[in-house]
Every structure is written in structure tokens, then in C-alpha cells.
Amino acid sequence: MPRARARAKTKARAGEAGDAKEKYREMSVAEFFAKNKELAGFANPTRALYQTVRELVENALDATDTHGILPEILVEIRERPDLATGESRASKYTVTVEDNGIGVPATEIANAFGKVLYSSKYVIRQTRGMYGLGVKAAVLYGQATTGQPVEVVSAPMGSPYVYMKKLYIDMKRNEPVILEEAQWRRRGRWHGTRVSITLQGDWSRARSRIVEYIQRTAVIAPYATITLITPDGVVYHYPRTTRKMPRPPREAKPHPHGVDVEQLKMIIMNTKAETLKDMLVMEFQSVGEKTAADFLREAGFDASMNPKKLLEKGNGKRLAALADKLRAYPRFRAPRSDYLSPIGEDLIRIGLRRMFSPEWVGAVTRSPRAYEGHPFIVEAGIAYGGAIKPRDEPLLLRYANKIPLLYEEREDVAWKVVSRINWKLYGVDFPAPLVVLVHIASTKVPYKGVGKESISEVPEIESEIRAAVQEVARGLRVYLSRKRREAEVKRRIVTIAKYIPEVARSLAILAKPPEKWSPPKPGEERPIVESLVRIVARNIEIPPVDGERSDPEQVVRSVIENVKVE
Amino acid sequence: MPRARARAKTKARAGEAGDAKEKYREMSVAEFFAKNKELAGFANPTRALYQTVRELVENALDATDTHGILPEILVEIRERPDLATGESRASKYTVTVEDNGIGVPATEIANAFGKVLYSSKYVIRQTRGMYGLGVKAAVLYGQATTGQPVEVVSAPMGSPYVYMKKLYIDMKRNEPVILEEAQWRRRGRWHGTRVSITLQGDWSRARSRIVEYIQRTAVIAPYATITLITPDGVVYHYPRTTRKMPRPPREAKPHPHGVDVEQLKMIIMNTKAETLKDMLVMEFQSVGEKTAADFLREAGFDASMNPKKLLEKGNGKRLAALADKLRAYPRFRAPRSDYLSPIGEDLIRIGLRRMFSPEWVGAVTRSPRAYEGHPFIVEAGIAYGGAIKPRDEPLLLRYANKIPLLYEEREDVAWKVVSRINWKLYGVDFPAPLVVLVHIASTKVPYKGVGKESISEVPEIESEIRAAVQEVARGLRVYLSRKRREAEVKRRIVTIAKYIPEVARSLAILAKPPEKWSPPKPGEERPIVESLVRIVARNIEIPPVDGERSDPEQVVRSVIENVKVE
């Protein structure tokens, strides 16, 4: 191969740039996210305030509905003039979020809030939190901008005590440092967690996003009671409108289609199974005895082999081959989706009705699908007309695992799909009063960044979103075309019916012998009007509205009463 | 405040969801990026192959031009049928990148390639790498998809030895595990590093992006010799076209406008200064003795105070106030930009000419600016016409710290600016053969994600990009309008000049007495043509091309010779 090198000619001019030695060092993951705040969504005081509210609310919801508890969540943002230095338009705020969830065990509080990458979210389950990062990023931002610690009060469910800790994160070591702690016997029945983070923020710029975030959370979780108290003293209160809750998600085992060499190694290291076959059945979902045996035979592995042997030196290629074959085998059952927790068509309709008072609403929960071994369910809802203001494009509400996503809309797979749908085919002409909701539930949502704002273009997810939105849109088309036909029929009824009184009057006169022709007495033409109404009503068809058929004679009669002939 | 709570009413249905206890655990940062591969740009085999090439090439460039060495880089992608299991359309590949850089010291090789967040990039300096993450993410992806270790051969500059290590990353502990190592005396003069990573990839889909990446790297670094050998056996060879190199970037101290409480704490902990004033002067850039004294007086701090006192308990608010005031003080000098390394207008023009053979090229390097204490320089280049194919919108080449950015174009601040420019004002009507290059050099590029594909909309950067592109575009407008005027003049010259021979002929005849009227002899009309040419040339104005004025008589003469009268 023609490797063009001219090393001898290249003069090292390293001296000019100073030293040719680099200084290497390790950085803790806490320091990493503290130095690169924008990666976790803390790019500036506006985003930081929004992101802090989000992370705390999402933890609060994960601590409640994920465990079957109807959520009661209080969010309070208070300005802290006592911390102000008057140096910047961004002030200091304390964000407090309180929930009625399961609480954090006393022994876990310090790490759960004071150690980056320490979390209860590292299992295969559909939760809002995924990275075990968000709240700690907020704590880091808070201490970097105000020097204030996070304060956590937790009453774990079933515990007779309430615990309080104030702590900050030692950035160099990624360890919590406790400044103050206390515990007391619980009075009353409250269980849950209250977290306060003090940070630099810009409320005037973050206000609209935070309010929108809370509203959209209320749309998707109408079974939650959420209260937001703003620094302006305004209270946004969303009481629950239903006690119906989606079934909670459950923890799952990994699916063989999602496993890579490293995960397989980990599974083999930790398994108690003594044969490869038992390991497949015990450690994976969707693998039965027979499937395991069939797979191993076809893949050329001995079913009775001790899996630990694959970890021995020299077996690297065998291990890699096993992982490859597990990913590719077509006859494992699909990933379990009954462990997922979609919102459900009813709750989507309830949420959309409550927030938008539309004239029409539709929703669909699609059947489960999977990508790379991760199950997912797409849901879509559409609200149309009523109190919705017409816009030049659909108002898109994006959700992932019941979290509203507000930023980076144009980069999201849902926007890509919704903006490319030819809405004319569904009877929608823009500007139109159209709201589209898309929800993706999965044990692994493929976010583009740890800030969790937009979702990658995974082909399987993209096509499910398209199918879901189109399915609901077809319902909208039926409604809109019926509405148009109704308007058409009404126009026709008006055209015909408006002459009925006049015709009836003439007939009432003509029906008498000529010598008695004279203006009819009041009520004299009534029987003639009635028979004309019956004739017209027999000859028109009035489409049903919301499944109910109207009485055609009533319709004609009301037109006659309300229409004046010009 | 009306806190609407109804705790007593909320029945805990936790039992239904199984346990109300969560399992908490710690995750190493290696495991984190292994589980969330998409965050670092390794979303699928196509992206992974591209990202691996990128990370290795960027390290290679950082090891050369950053230290004043003219880069010689060899990239080889080899298919590995020996590792294939025939289970997937994605095959296994070994990516090898060799450079002639400063090398990695023997003692650092294991950590530099086998420990996430261990790096030489954690200083304030303009380098391509920023997060100390990329190559390790590639190593993790490689071992997870093929079980193969990374192989590193390094000949550190000045060392008599060459070192080789094969290693993988222990994901649980985030530690390198060395499988094989060797060292030998160096023969020849090579110094540098050669890294081989074996991973699952999809060459057929990644091909165009990888080739584009290498081409665009060659555009921005025409002083580098880069060779790419593809699995198809195709060799792309870009020899350097200049030995001129941008001045290498230098390491800087932090600027007070960019400091937060945590960084200030760290600085105080590590400083040898015994007074606040000395600390400001020694540990920060752009702070002189007088400024330090003025600042401390205005901020209400005692200049002779021992800074360590601020770390004592109870001084948290003072510390936070000092950080606030440092960020806000308007009279520190701007961040040092002479430590940055822009490409320079010449190299941009050379690069664009080489790659696009345009008819016009322009470039500008703007003056340094700063955002949040980070200095940055924006450069822009435009190539127009020639071999460039017309397109419906500008072809945008984005660069940050000399890295080409290919994905997520629509999310990038540069796209936002370039797509909103009204190009008609600059004489460009689409479709047009227009290439726009934008380069941002900074000690901290505000990427949107660790995959380094798009840049956030920092207002200061946005307005600099706009100013830079408009500045070059004004040059283009001058060129295009001159071109149009030239064409106009030419048309006029043609209109007049094409009749000169005929007129000259007639005059040659008429000039003689009537009895001598006869066809002129060859050459007889020449003096007449010449005086006509002089008359015409005196009365037209020919705009200068590329600063050079043409001789109008020459122009008219050439028109006469080349134009036939129909």
C-alpha cells in the first residue's frame, strides 16, 4: 500500500509551542458535569432554573405514580434577596419540590443527592429519570452559582422517622459532604420527599417555559395534583381530574436482542446458573427452555456448558460470537411490553380536554414494538377546534415516559414526522386549531443528550409515531368531513325550509275555494307547515354527531323558526 | 399560601407495583457511557465507525499541529472477516490511525486510552478534544461489540523507546486492564502514536461521511498530509499544499469573568499566594496589580487578606459574593485571545481553492471576542463559481477548533445564521454555486452534546458569525457586480467593435478620390482600424479584474479579432 510519509522532512517545531509534554490528569464525573454544565441542560441561568424544576418534578412523579401512589406535588420557587450581590440580572432562587412518594431511605439520601452516577434508576424499567444525573447536576449548578447546599427532607414510607440533611458535592472526589443533619419522629401521615436547591436563575425569562412545563405535565398526568407557587406570588393549581392511573411500570430483565459483549460478560459474572441454557432462561426475558435449547444448538454452543468458561482467557471470540448471535436470533419472543406503562387513550383525551377545551379529541395507544431489544409504545392524541387558537402549523406536545419535552423541538423525531404529514389529506387547512400529542414510553428512550430534550431518529420509533398520528388523524378526518357535510345539509335545509312558511301560507289560501280566498287566520297554515316539514325531513339525511342521530324533523323545524327569508 | 394538599385522601397503592423500596447503586462513568453510547455519538454501527475515525484523527492532529509539528496522518480501515459471525449486516472493522505527533508517555498510555475522564485536555487551551472522552468511548464501543482490545503503539518524542500496549476498559471500575505490552528501542526517526480500535461498523453506510470528513479536514488543514485507506482498497491522499501553519494555541489561566464558586474554591485551595490581591494577579489572566487592587476595594474585600480564610466555615456567602463580583466586574481586560489559534485568511483561501476550484474566494478572520470569560475567534470563508455545482442553498462547511462538523447541521448556530442571510443583497440568486465556511476557535466551544456535532446559540458567537459571513459576502457582492458590469461592457464593446472592420473598409475606400475607389489592398485599412480602436477604447471604461486594470485597446482589439459579424 502506498503509505505516503515524509517523516524525515517534517521538522518538529515543538519548541515554539513550549513544552512537548502534556499534563495528564483524572477528572471526577462530578467535576466533568460541573465544567460542562450545558451538557445536562444547565447552559445559562434561564435554562438552569427550568431544568432544576424539571428534574425535581420528574423525581417526584417517579417516586409516586411509578409506585401506584396518586401524586400530590408542590413546587415553590422563592427569590432569595438575602443572597443577592446586585451584580447580575440573574437573581438567586430557592426551588423546593415536595411529593407524597415513597421517600428516600435515610442511608441513601447523601449519595442519592450528593454523588453523580449514584441512583435507583439503573434498572430496566420505564422511569422519567434515566441517567441518575439530573438532580445532581442541579445541585452542582446550585453550589457553583450560590455556594448553597441542597436540603433534603425525607419521610420514607413505613418509617417512623423523618430525616433532614443539608449537603453539597465534593467535586474533586464526587462524594457528598454533609453540613447538617437531623431526624425526628414523624407526626401526621405524610411520607415523601422535599428537596430545596438554591441557584442562580432568571425567573423573568424562565417563567413561560416553567409554567408551560407544569401545564403540560398536568395534561399527561390528570391523576396528579400539582401546585406551582411562583416568585411573583402567583399560584398555578392543577387538581386531579381523575383518580384513574396508568398501571405502574415494572422492572424487567434484559432482552437478548439488546445485549452486547460487555453486558453479557457482566451477566455471566453475576449469574448463579451453571449451564448456558439455564443462564439464558434465568437472566433474560422472553427466553423459554425450548427457545434457549434451539438457539444454542443453532448457534453451535453446548447447552450444558458452564457459562463462566466463556470468561476464561482465549475465549474472547467465542463470547463475542455468542453476543452477536443473541442479538440476531429471530425467534426470541418480542421484548415484554406489559412491563411498560403507557398513559392510555382515556387519560390522553381527559388531559387534552381539560387543557384545550377542543370541539373534537381523539387518541390512540399503539401496540408495543421494540428497537434493539428495548420495548416501546407510542401513543398519540389530537385535539381540534373549540378554544384552540388557529396556528400556521400544528401545536406539538411531545412526551417521553410522561415527561413533557419543550426545547429542541425541531430536532425531535416527532416533529420530523408531524411536520411532514400532509394534513390536507385529513381535512385540515392551515391556519388551523390543531394540537398533536405524541408520547413514547420505553425502558430506554433514545434521547439525543443527557438534558433529555429531543429524541433520536430511531427508524422503528419514527414509523410508529407516523402510524399513531395518522390513525388518530383519520378519526379527525371523519369528524371534519361529517362536520362539512352537516354544514352542507344545513345549507340545503335552509335553502328549502326557509320558503316553507311562505309556501304554507299560499297553500293555506289556495286550498280554499276562490270565493273564500283571504289571508289565513293565525294558526290556519300550521297543519300544512307540518306536512311540508315531514316531506322535507324524509328527503334529507342528517349525519350523526358524536354517535347520536338528531331527529330530522326537529332540525327542519328549528331552521324554520330561526331563519328569516330576506 | 394556599397549599392544596389532600394527603390523607391519597391512598398508597404501592403494593400493586410490588416493592416500595428502590435499589440504589453507583455506576462508573465508563459504564455510564457504555450504556448510553448515543450520548457520545455512537448511536449505531454507521455513526460509531465515523465517530471512531473522527476521535482518532482529532487526537492525531492535537498531537501534531498543537505542538508546532506539520501533521502526517495515516488512517486505515480494514475489514475483519476473521471476526465475522455472519449475523448482521454490520461487519467488524479495525480502524488504525497513525500520526507523527509528540507521542504518549509510557506511563500514561494505559490511563489515556483505558480510563474515561483521564486526559491531557483538562487545561484551558484551544484543542480539538475537550471532554477527554471520545477515544475511550470508541474503545468501549469496540470492546462491547467485538470483545477486542485497543492497541496503542507510541514513540514519545525524545524517548529512545517505542511502547506497545493492548488493553481494554474494566467498565465496572473504569480502569484499564492491560492484556499485552512490549517495548523496544526506536529505529529510525519516527515519533508519534498509532492506535487501532476494532469495532462493529457499517462501512457501506459510513463511507460517504468518512470521506467527507477527511476532505473537509484537508480543507481546514492544508498544511497536513492525510491519507485514508478504505476497506474497498481505495486510497484518498491529500498531500499538504503549504508548509505554513497557524501559530499553535497556548495554555491560559482562567479569566475572572468565567469563574464560579466551585472553581474559585479550587483556585484558593491550590494557590501559593498569601493575599487576595496576589492571588488575583497570579492565578487569573487579564488581572494586573492595579486592577486587582481597584477591584478588591470596590468589592469590599481586604486586599491583604489570606484567601484561605474564605474557605473557613461561615464564609460561604463571602466566597459566593467574591465569585459573583469577579464575574461581573467590567474593568478586567478582555480574555487573552493571542493564546488562540485561528486558521487565518490565507489558509482558508488555500483550502477552499484546493477543494473546490472556485472562480472567487474570500475569507476573513475576525477580531477576538469573549463569552462568559471564554475567548473566541470566528472566521468565515466563501467560495463561489468555478467547479462548484449550483445548489438551492449554500453548502455550509462548519468547523470548531479546526474540526469539521458534519451531523446535526440544522441545529447549529452557524446554519441558523447562514440560512437567514438574504443572499440576494449580495448578488447571489439560488440555485447558486456558493460554499460558505465558518470556523469557531475557542478555549471552550459550547457544543450541544459530547458527540461534538453542533454548537449552541450563544448570542455573542451568533452575532460574530453573522458579521464574519456578511463581511466576506460583501467582497463577493463587489466581485459579482463587477463581473456583471464587465459582461455589460463587453456586450457594448461587441456591439460597437464588431462593425469596426466594416467601417474601416468603407473609410479606406472613401478616403481615396472617387476615381481610385476600389477594394482596399490587404493591410490598407489597418491604420484606420487602429484609430477607430483608439477612439472606442477612449470612450469605454473597463472595470479592473482582481485589482488589475486591462488595457482597453487590447480588449477592443481582441473583440474585433474574435467576433464575427453575422
Coordinates of C-alpha atoms in Angstrom, one line a residue, chain A residues 1-17 19-39 43-44 62-63 65-72 74 76 78 80 82-88 92 98-100 102-105 108 112 115-123 125 127 130-133 140 143-148 157 168-172 174-175 179 189-191 194 200 225 227 229 235 237 240 243-246 248-251 260-263 265-266 269-270 313 316-317 320-325 327-329 372 408 410-411 444-450 456, chain B residues 1-17 19-39 43-44 62-63 65-72 74 76 78 80 82-88 92 98-100 102-105 108 112 115-123 125 127 130-133 140 143-148 157 168-172 174-175 179 189-191 194 200 225 227 229 235 237 240 243-246 248-251 260-263 265-266 269-270 313 316-317 320-325 327-329 372 408 410-411 444-450 456:
Chain A
M1 CA 0.0 0.0 0.0
P2 CA 1.3 3.4 -0.9
R3 CA 1.8 4.9 2.5
A4 CA 3.0 8.4 1.8
R5 CA 5.2 9.5 4.6
A6 CA 7.8 12.1 4.7
R7 CA 8.8 11.9 8.2
A8 CA 12.4 12.9 7.7
K9 CA 11.3 16.1 6.1
T10 CA 9.0 17.0 8.9
K11 CA 10.8 19.2 11.3
A12 CA 9.5 19.2 14.8
R13 CA 8.8 22.7 15.7
A14 CA 7.6 21.7 19.1
G15 CA 9.9 24.1 20.9
E16 CA 7.9 27.0 19.6
A17 CA 4.8 25.9 21.3
D19 CA 6.7 22.0 26.1
A20 CA 6.1 18.9 24.1
K21 CA 4.9 17.2 27.3
E22 CA 1.2 17.1 28.0
K23 CA -0.1 17.2 31.6
Y24 CA -2.4 14.3 32.1
R25 CA -4.9 14.1 34.9
E26 CA -8.1 12.4 36.0
M27 CA -11.4 14.3 36.4
S28 CA -14.2 13.1 38.5
V29 CA -17.6 12.8 36.9
A30 CA -18.9 15.5 39.2
E31 CA -16.2 17.9 38.0
F32 CA -16.9 16.9 34.4
F33 CA -20.6 17.9 34.6
A34 CA -19.8 20.9 36.7
K35 CA -17.4 22.1 34.0
N36 CA -19.7 21.2 31.1
K37 CA -23.0 22.4 32.6
E38 CA -24.6 22.8 29.2
L39 CA -24.5 19.0 28.5
A43 CA -26.4 26.3 29.8
N44 CA -27.4 29.6 31.5
D62 CA -41.2 8.8 39.7
A63 CA -41.5 8.4 43.5
D65 CA -47.1 7.1 40.2
T66 CA -44.3 4.6 39.5
H67 CA -45.3 3.0 42.8
G68 CA -49.0 3.3 42.4
I69 CA -49.4 6.5 44.5
L70 CA -51.7 9.3 43.3
P71 CA -49.2 12.2 43.1
E72 CA -49.5 15.4 45.1
L74 CA -46.0 21.1 45.3
E76 CA -42.3 26.5 45.1
R78 CA -38.7 31.7 46.0
R80 CA -33.5 35.0 47.7
D82 CA -30.6 37.8 51.1
L83 CA -28.1 36.1 48.7
A84 CA -28.1 38.9 46.1
T85 CA -24.9 40.8 45.3
G86 CA -26.6 43.1 42.9
E87 CA -24.0 42.1 40.3
S88 CA -26.1 40.5 37.6
K92 CA -30.8 33.8 43.3
E98 CA -42.4 18.3 47.8
D99 CA -44.0 15.0 46.9
N100 CA -46.0 12.3 48.7
I102 CA -42.1 6.5 48.8
G103 CA -39.3 8.7 50.2
V104 CA -35.6 8.1 50.1
P105 CA -34.1 5.7 52.7
E108 CA -29.3 6.6 50.7
A112 CA -28.7 10.0 46.0
K115 CA -22.9 11.6 44.2
V116 CA -23.1 11.8 40.5
L117 CA -24.0 8.5 38.9
Y118 CA -25.5 7.1 42.0
S119 CA -29.1 6.3 41.5
S120 CA -32.1 4.0 41.8
K121 CA -32.7 4.4 38.1
Y122 CA -30.1 1.9 37.0
V123 CA -32.6 -1.0 36.4
R125 CA -37.7 0.0 33.9
T127 CA -39.0 5.8 34.6
M130 CA -32.7 7.5 33.3
Y131 CA -29.2 8.8 33.8
G132 CA -29.1 9.2 37.5
L133 CA -27.7 12.7 36.8
L140 CA -23.7 21.2 41.3
Q143 CA -23.4 25.2 44.7
A144 CA -21.3 26.6 41.9
T145 CA -23.5 29.7 41.5
T146 CA -24.6 30.4 45.1
G147 CA -22.4 28.3 47.3
Q148 CA -25.5 26.9 49.0
M157 CA -42.9 5.1 53.5
Y168 CA -23.0 19.6 48.9
I169 CA -21.0 17.6 46.4
D170 CA -17.2 17.4 46.8
M171 CA -16.5 18.0 43.1
K172 CA -12.9 16.6 43.2
N174 CA -17.6 13.1 43.6
E175 CA -18.7 12.5 47.2
L179 CA -23.2 20.0 56.5
R189 CA -49.3 10.7 57.8
W190 CA -47.0 12.3 55.3
H191 CA -44.5 10.2 53.5
R194 CA -39.0 17.6 50.0
Q200 CA -28.7 31.5 40.2
T225 CA -52.5 17.3 41.8
T227 CA -49.3 23.2 42.5
I229 CA -46.1 28.9 43.5
V235 CA -50.3 30.1 42.3
H237 CA -53.1 24.9 40.9
R240 CA -56.5 16.0 39.7
R243 CA -58.3 9.0 40.1
K244 CA -57.6 6.6 37.3
M245 CA -53.9 5.9 37.0
P246 CA -51.9 4.1 34.3
P248 CA -47.2 1.3 37.2
P249 CA -44.2 0.1 35.1
R250 CA -42.3 -3.0 36.3
E251 CA -38.7 -3.9 36.3
D260 CA -23.6 -6.6 23.9
V261 CA -20.3 -8.3 24.8
E262 CA -19.8 -6.2 27.9
Q263 CA -23.3 -6.8 29.3
K265 CA -19.8 -10.6 30.5
M266 CA -21.5 -8.9 33.4
M269 CA -20.1 -12.9 36.1
N270 CA -23.2 -12.5 38.3
K313 CA -8.6 -16.2 28.6
G316 CA -13.0 -13.7 23.8
K317 CA -14.0 -14.5 20.3
A320 CA -18.3 -12.0 21.2
A321 CA -19.9 -14.6 18.8
L322 CA -22.4 -15.5 21.5
A323 CA -23.4 -11.9 22.0
D324 CA -23.7 -11.4 18.2
K325 CA -25.9 -14.4 17.8
R327 CA -28.7 -10.1 19.2
A328 CA -29.5 -11.6 15.8
Y329 CA -31.6 -14.7 16.6
E372 CA -32.5 -3.1 19.7
E408 CA -35.1 21.5 20.7
R410 CA -37.1 20.9 15.5
E411 CA -34.6 18.2 16.3
K444 CA -34.8 3.2 27.1
V445 CA -35.8 6.4 25.5
P446 CA -33.1 7.3 22.9
Y447 CA -32.6 10.9 23.9
K448 CA -30.0 13.0 22.0
G449 CA -28.5 14.4 25.1
V450 CA -28.4 14.0 28.9
S456 CA -33.2 10.4 18.1
Chain B
M1 CA -50.3 30.5 50.8
P2 CA -53.0 28.2 49.7
R3 CA -51.1 24.9 49.7
A4 CA -53.7 22.4 48.4
R5 CA -52.8 19.1 49.9
A6 CA -55.0 16.2 50.5
R7 CA -52.5 13.7 51.8
A8 CA -55.0 11.9 54.0
K9 CA -57.1 11.2 50.9
T10 CA -54.3 9.7 48.9
K11 CA -54.2 6.0 49.3
A12 CA -50.9 4.5 48.7
R13 CA -51.4 1.7 46.3
A14 CA -47.7 0.8 46.3
G15 CA -48.4 -2.8 47.0
E16 CA -49.7 -3.2 43.5
A17 CA -46.5 -2.2 42.0
D19 CA -41.9 -3.2 46.4
A20 CA -41.9 0.4 47.5
K21 CA -38.1 0.1 48.0
E22 CA -35.8 1.3 45.3
K23 CA -32.5 -0.4 44.7
Y24 CA -29.7 2.3 44.7
R25 CA -26.3 1.7 43.2
E26 CA -23.3 3.5 41.8
M27 CA -22.4 3.4 38.2
S28 CA -18.9 4.1 36.9
V29 CA -18.5 6.8 34.3
A30 CA -17.2 4.1 31.9
E31 CA -20.4 2.0 32.4
F32 CA -22.5 5.2 32.0
F33 CA -21.1 5.9 28.6
A34 CA -21.1 2.2 27.6
K35 CA -24.8 2.1 28.4
N36 CA -25.6 5.4 26.8
K37 CA -23.5 5.1 23.7
E38 CA -25.6 7.6 21.7
L39 CA -24.6 10.4 24.0
A43 CA -25.7 5.5 18.3
N44 CA -25.4 2.7 15.7
D62 CA -3.9 17.7 18.5
A63 CA -0.7 15.7 19.0
D65 CA -0.1 21.0 15.0
T66 CA -0.9 22.0 18.5
H67 CA 2.8 21.4 19.2
G68 CA 4.1 23.0 16.0
I69 CA 4.6 19.8 14.1
L70 CA 3.5 19.6 10.4
P71 CA 1.0 16.7 10.6
E72 CA 1.4 13.4 8.7
L74 CA -2.5 7.9 8.1
E76 CA -6.6 2.8 7.6
R78 CA -9.7 -2.8 7.4
R80 CA -12.1 -8.2 9.8
D82 CA -11.9 -13.3 10.9
L83 CA -14.2 -11.8 13.5
A84 CA -17.5 -12.0 11.5
T85 CA -20.3 -14.2 12.7
G86 CA -22.5 -13.6 9.7
E87 CA -25.3 -12.5 12.0
S88 CA -25.7 -8.9 11.0
K92 CA -16.2 -5.8 12.1
E98 CA -1.0 6.8 12.9
D99 CA 0.5 10.3 13.5
N100 CA 3.9 11.9 13.8
I102 CA 4.6 14.1 20.3
G103 CA 3.5 10.6 21.4
V104 CA 2.0 9.5 24.7
P105 CA 4.5 8.9 27.6
E108 CA 0.2 7.5 30.6
A112 CA -5.1 7.8 28.4
K115 CA -9.8 5.3 31.8
V116 CA -12.8 7.6 31.0
L117 CA -12.2 11.2 32.1
Y118 CA -8.4 10.8 32.2
S119 CA -6.9 13.2 29.7
S120 CA -4.4 15.8 28.8
K121 CA -7.2 18.0 27.6
Y122 CA -8.2 19.4 31.0
V123 CA -6.4 22.7 30.7
R125 CA -6.3 25.7 25.7
T127 CA -7.7 21.8 21.4
M130 CA -12.3 18.8 25.1
Y131 CA -14.0 16.2 27.1
G132 CA -11.3 13.6 27.5
L133 CA -14.0 11.1 26.4
L140 CA -15.8 1.0 25.0
Q143 CA -14.9 -3.9 23.2
A144 CA -18.7 -4.1 23.6
T145 CA -19.3 -5.0 20.0
T146 CA -16.3 -7.2 19.3
G147 CA -14.6 -8.1 22.6
Q148 CA -11.3 -6.8 21.1
M157 CA 9.3 12.5 21.2
Y168 CA -9.4 -2.9 27.5
I169 CA -11.5 -0.9 30.0
D170 CA -12.8 -2.5 33.1
M171 CA -16.3 -1.0 32.8
K172 CA -17.3 -1.5 36.4
N174 CA -13.3 2.5 35.0
E175 CA -9.8 1.2 35.0
L179 CA -3.6 -7.7 28.1
R189 CA 13.3 8.8 13.5
W190 CA 9.6 8.2 13.9
H191 CA 7.9 9.7 16.9
R194 CA -0.5 4.6 16.3
Q200 CA -18.7 -3.3 14.7
T225 CA -0.7 15.4 4.8
T227 CA -4.0 9.6 3.8
I229 CA -7.1 3.8 3.1
V235 CA -6.7 5.4 -1.2
H237 CA -4.3 11.0 -0.4
R240 CA 0.0 19.2 2.1
R243 CA 4.1 24.4 5.0
K244 CA 2.6 27.5 6.6
M245 CA 0.9 26.6 9.9
P246 CA -1.3 28.6 12.2
P248 CA -0.1 26.8 18.0
P249 CA -2.5 27.6 20.8
R250 CA -1.2 28.1 24.2
E251 CA -2.4 27.2 27.7
D260 CA -17.9 30.2 39.5
V261 CA -17.9 29.4 43.3
E262 CA -16.6 25.9 42.8
Q263 CA -13.7 27.0 40.6
K265 CA -12.7 27.4 45.8
M266 CA -10.4 25.1 43.8
M269 CA -7.2 25.7 47.7
N270 CA -4.3 25.4 45.3
K313 CA -16.9 27.7 57.8
G316 CA -19.7 30.7 52.2
K317 CA -21.7 33.8 51.4
A320 CA -20.1 33.3 46.7
A321 CA -20.1 37.1 46.7
L322 CA -16.5 37.3 45.6
A323 CA -17.2 34.9 42.7
D324 CA -20.3 37.0 41.7
K325 CA -18.3 40.2 41.7
R327 CA -17.8 37.6 37.0
A328 CA -19.4 41.0 36.9
Y329 CA -16.5 43.5 37.2
E372 CA -18.6 34.2 29.8
E408 CA -26.9 17.9 13.1
R410 CA -29.8 22.3 11.1
E411 CA -29.3 22.6 14.9
K444 CA -14.4 26.4 25.2
V445 CA -16.6 25.6 22.3
P446 CA -20.2 25.4 23.5
Y447 CA -21.2 22.1 21.9
K448 CA -24.7 20.9 22.4
G449 CA -23.5 17.3 23.2
V450 CA -20.4 15.3 24.0
S456 CA -25.3 26.2 20.9

